[in-house]
XYZ file of C-alpha atoms in Angstrom:
307
model
C -8.361 4.888 20.868
C -8.439 8.641 20.280
C -6.597 10.074 17.313
C -3.789 12.608 17.630
C -4.438 16.109 16.382
C -3.922 16.305 12.629
C -2.837 19.105 10.344
C -3.039 18.937 6.571
C -1.638 20.852 3.633
C -0.205 20.379 0.147
C 3.250 20.431 -1.405
C 4.137 21.527 -4.931
C 5.443 18.625 -6.981
C 7.032 19.359 -10.351
C 6.727 16.500 -12.830
C 9.275 16.678 -15.681
C 7.600 17.079 -19.058
C 4.229 17.939 -17.517
C 3.146 21.566 -17.798
C 0.235 21.153 -15.391
C 1.147 22.180 -11.820
C 0.805 19.272 -9.378
C 0.317 19.090 -5.640
C 0.759 16.295 -3.125
C -1.743 16.408 -0.269
C -0.500 15.261 3.137
C -1.586 15.119 6.754
C 0.543 14.989 9.903
C -0.730 13.403 13.105
C 1.128 15.009 15.981
C 3.868 17.590 15.515
C 7.160 17.393 13.686
C 10.204 18.147 15.790
C 13.940 17.652 15.501
C 13.961 15.384 18.543
C 11.402 12.782 17.378
C 11.783 10.630 14.266
C 8.554 10.654 12.179
C 6.888 7.692 10.516
C 5.937 8.184 6.863
C 3.129 5.925 5.608
C 2.718 4.853 1.971
C -0.720 3.718 0.786
C -1.513 0.931 -1.641
C -3.263 0.513 -4.975
C -1.585 2.158 -6.717
C -4.325 4.760 -6.520
C -6.137 3.704 -3.315
C -5.984 6.806 -1.077
C -4.867 6.957 2.507
C -8.138 6.629 4.466
C -7.923 2.863 5.092
C -4.571 3.388 6.797
C -5.867 5.933 9.309
C -5.693 3.444 12.235
C -1.903 3.727 11.956
C -2.311 7.253 13.342
C -2.647 5.431 16.685
C 1.168 5.414 16.642
C 1.057 9.170 17.210
C -1.555 8.876 19.957
C 0.077 5.995 21.817
C 3.749 6.849 21.463
C 3.901 10.562 20.629
C 5.607 9.806 17.326
C 4.437 11.999 14.428
C 2.811 10.038 11.607
C 2.702 11.421 8.076
C 0.264 10.150 5.469
C -0.217 11.444 1.949
C -2.217 10.727 -1.155
C 0.055 9.832 -4.020
C -0.223 11.746 -7.278
C -3.326 10.840 -9.267
C -5.633 9.949 -6.404
C -7.440 11.214 -3.340
C -6.787 14.821 -2.380
C -3.663 15.139 -4.536
C -3.667 16.313 -8.147
C -5.547 13.933 -10.408
C -4.555 13.428 -14.017
C -7.373 11.563 -15.810
C -5.895 12.674 -19.118
C -3.018 10.276 -18.387
C -5.250 7.200 -18.252
C -3.430 4.298 -19.898
C -0.128 6.200 -20.096
C 2.154 3.486 -18.813
C 5.264 5.499 -19.595
C 4.036 8.270 -17.271
C 2.802 6.286 -14.268
C 6.092 4.676 -13.232
C 7.700 3.578 -9.984
C 10.288 6.328 -10.499
C 7.531 8.966 -10.602
C 6.278 7.925 -7.169
C 9.807 7.644 -5.787
C 10.395 11.233 -6.912
C 7.185 12.300 -5.198
C 8.299 10.627 -1.960
C 11.715 12.321 -2.167
C 9.976 15.660 -2.763
C 7.829 15.165 0.349
C 10.765 14.155 2.556
C 12.809 17.143 1.394
C 10.106 19.791 1.675
C 8.958 18.604 5.096
C 12.570 18.771 6.260
C 12.743 15.143 7.403
C 14.921 13.498 4.743
C 17.800 13.084 7.197
C 15.851 11.091 9.803
C 12.634 9.120 9.242
C 11.025 5.677 9.349
C 8.876 4.317 6.528
C 5.833 2.029 6.498
C 4.388 0.867 3.190
C 1.245 -1.212 2.804
C 0.620 -3.411 -0.275
C 1.768 -1.307 -3.269
C 3.123 1.110 -0.666
C 5.430 -1.631 0.608
C 6.646 -2.267 -2.926
C 7.353 1.454 -3.266
C 9.012 1.564 0.138
C 11.293 -1.328 -0.794
C 12.257 0.432 -4.040
C 13.105 3.509 -1.974
C 15.136 1.488 0.522
C 17.324 -0.268 -2.064
C 18.688 3.173 -2.941
C 20.012 3.309 0.648
C 18.924 6.871 1.479
C 20.988 8.075 4.414
C 18.039 9.301 6.481
C 15.960 6.113 6.400
C 16.225 4.420 9.789
C 13.748 1.495 9.708
C 11.359 0.030 7.145
C 8.013 -1.755 7.525
C 6.759 -3.753 4.531
C 3.133 -4.749 5.125
C 1.116 -7.128 2.912
C 3.356 -6.592 -0.112
C 4.563 -8.916 -2.871
C 8.219 -9.292 -3.718
C 7.121 -9.915 -7.301
C 3.814 -9.669 -9.129
C 4.355 -13.101 -10.614
C 4.220 -14.555 -7.102
C 1.162 -12.405 -6.303
C -0.739 -13.585 -9.382
C 0.106 -17.246 -8.720
C -1.202 -16.945 -5.158
C -4.336 -15.115 -6.313
C -5.105 -17.834 -8.832
C -4.864 -20.404 -6.052
C -7.031 -18.376 -3.656
C -9.680 -18.012 -6.352
C -10.122 -21.771 -6.489
C -11.454 -21.594 -2.924
C -14.356 -19.347 -3.926
C -17.848 -20.707 -4.662
C -17.993 -22.155 -8.187
C -20.566 -19.627 -9.413
C -18.347 -16.752 -8.232
C -15.349 -18.238 -10.008
C -17.404 -18.604 -13.190
C -18.572 -14.983 -13.043
C -15.067 -13.651 -12.492
C -13.571 -15.667 -15.338
C -16.368 -14.890 -17.766
C -16.365 -11.147 -17.101
C -12.589 -10.961 -17.389
C -12.652 -12.893 -20.664
C -15.491 -10.799 -22.106
C -14.044 -7.435 -21.007
C -16.903 -6.770 -18.594
C -14.897 -5.984 -15.476
C -16.693 -2.646 -15.140
C -20.077 -4.292 -14.534
C -22.036 -4.649 -11.288
C -21.977 -8.430 -11.745
C -18.192 -8.486 -11.709
C -18.004 -6.070 -8.781
C -20.247 -8.259 -6.632
C -18.157 -11.330 -7.426
C -14.987 -9.425 -6.554
C -16.503 -8.525 -3.184
C -16.712 -12.216 -2.288
C -12.944 -12.506 -2.785
C -12.316 -9.277 -0.880
C -14.456 -10.440 2.055
C -12.079 -13.368 2.473
C -8.702 -11.972 1.474
C -8.803 -8.150 1.642
C -10.641 -7.385 4.893
C -12.544 -9.916 6.993
C -14.142 -7.377 9.357
C -17.922 -7.021 9.023
C -19.421 -4.577 8.499
C -16.691 -3.159 6.272
C -14.736 -0.545 8.261
C -15.633 3.050 7.398
C -12.008 3.855 6.579
C -11.851 1.154 3.903
C -15.220 2.129 2.456
C -14.026 5.729 2.196
C -10.843 4.721 0.360
C -12.836 2.736 -2.197
C -15.392 5.513 -2.642
C -12.709 8.102 -3.339
C -10.716 5.682 -5.508
C -13.722 5.179 -7.783
C -13.874 8.914 -8.493
C -10.716 8.548 -10.587
C -9.237 5.113 -11.290
C -6.579 6.325 -13.729
C -3.585 5.140 -11.714
C -5.129 1.874 -10.565
C -6.252 0.781 -14.030
C -3.013 1.831 -15.708
C -0.578 0.236 -13.267
C -2.601 -2.579 -11.691
C -5.907 -3.482 -13.299
C -9.625 -3.734 -12.487
C -9.237 -5.780 -9.287
C -6.710 -6.915 -6.674
C -6.248 -10.210 -8.484
C -6.810 -9.488 -12.194
C -3.549 -7.747 -13.043
C -3.449 -6.192 -16.510
C -1.387 -3.043 -15.887
C 2.261 -2.083 -16.123
C 3.141 -3.658 -12.762
C 2.289 -7.138 -14.041
C 5.959 -8.046 -14.508
C 7.319 -6.041 -11.555
C 9.857 -7.705 -9.273
C 12.383 -6.529 -6.707
C 13.757 -9.914 -5.708
C 17.242 -9.521 -7.180
C 17.779 -6.173 -5.406
C 16.512 -7.035 -1.932
C 20.014 -7.588 -0.544
C 20.547 -3.824 -0.973
C 18.076 -3.102 1.840
C 20.572 -2.796 4.677
C 18.366 -1.224 7.375
C 16.268 -3.181 9.925
C 13.037 -4.266 8.226
C 9.748 -5.560 9.597
C 7.783 -7.839 7.279
C 4.033 -8.203 7.906
C 1.265 -10.283 6.360
C -1.964 -11.971 7.429
C -2.927 -15.633 7.485
C -5.657 -15.027 4.879
C -3.736 -12.317 3.029
C -3.582 -11.920 -0.720
C 0.115 -11.564 0.062
C 0.428 -15.216 1.070
C 3.596 -16.474 2.738
C 5.215 -17.496 -0.539
C 4.547 -14.022 -1.929
C 6.553 -12.282 0.803
C 9.128 -15.039 1.437
C 11.847 -13.455 -0.772
C 11.887 -10.380 1.485
C 12.635 -12.633 4.451
C 15.213 -14.671 2.565
C 17.199 -11.793 1.081
C 16.993 -8.747 3.394
C 19.893 -9.093 5.864
C 18.181 -7.579 8.947
C 14.552 -8.687 8.846
C 11.795 -9.777 11.214
C 8.546 -11.388 10.005
C 5.220 -11.195 11.859
C 2.130 -12.966 10.512
C -1.263 -11.941 11.928
C -3.364 -15.020 12.625
C -6.797 -13.419 12.223
C -6.072 -10.998 9.384
C -6.104 -10.902 5.631
C -4.729 -7.934 3.639
C -5.499 -5.145 6.134
C -4.272 -6.112 9.623
C -4.284 -2.458 10.671
C -8.090 -2.751 10.446
C -8.531 -6.409 11.397
C -6.183 -6.605 14.409
C -5.663 -2.913 15.067
C -4.273 -2.917 18.600
C -1.880 -5.787 17.941
C -0.717 -4.177 14.696
C 0.085 -0.910 16.476
C 1.880 -2.773 19.249
C 4.005 -4.824 16.827
C 4.975 -1.799 14.727
C 5.626 0.341 17.795
C 7.884 -2.290 19.339
C 9.831 -2.708 16.090
C 10.352 1.046 15.785
C 11.647 1.114 19.364
C 8.849 3.350 20.635
C 7.875 3.617 24.309
């Protein structure tokens, strides 16, 4: 499927207490207009830039709906702050909510928009939605945990299905503080091949995200940790379960059969959001937009009411 014409630019983003000027890079597929509600897409990580979500631009091509993607502060084409590595009091959910509000305001769309968040992006999108912003019309939460405790429990279970030598390598490297080694990285890839993206060869979009992420892992290491399943950062105790009833807009919940976000990890969203639909992709893991691209676009497009 061809991709809609894209334009890109940056927005100034003022961070309280930070003298360094910051910019948020964004790209728009299609054209913004008053008559068509745009879809804003939030990437995961935190700190894994937008490239792996590029198939979602098919929404613009297929339906004529503008799609906006951006790299969150600290990664990709946006301002990077390696001097803030380990600064848990700086890299907060509120910081990224402020950045999202800044983008919505400066693009002139805060009064009418839809939101799709993937993985960490879905967590961020849910945090945005519980504030009940008046312009948010519909929300898509894709492959996202309702709490990191549930995520970690599921990851521990999924790890037991890996070959015994891979499990041993992962555990030993994590215990010995050697998660930055090639040995650990290769063992992690075995897990990712099963539960992150099952398409082989690895899609170019995902490879690009990981390549750019590795240039500066400040946000990822501070908030998450060295891998998708070894959580050592500030998000380790994150949960939104008790606030989910505050999401009053129609919400689409997505995960994959082999997803790191297993059914029990996303179940609280389904149980507590009043207007919610849940679609599980039978042949996908954590990236259904790459693994079942056409079906993903169709499901999201139908939910958003696009024709």
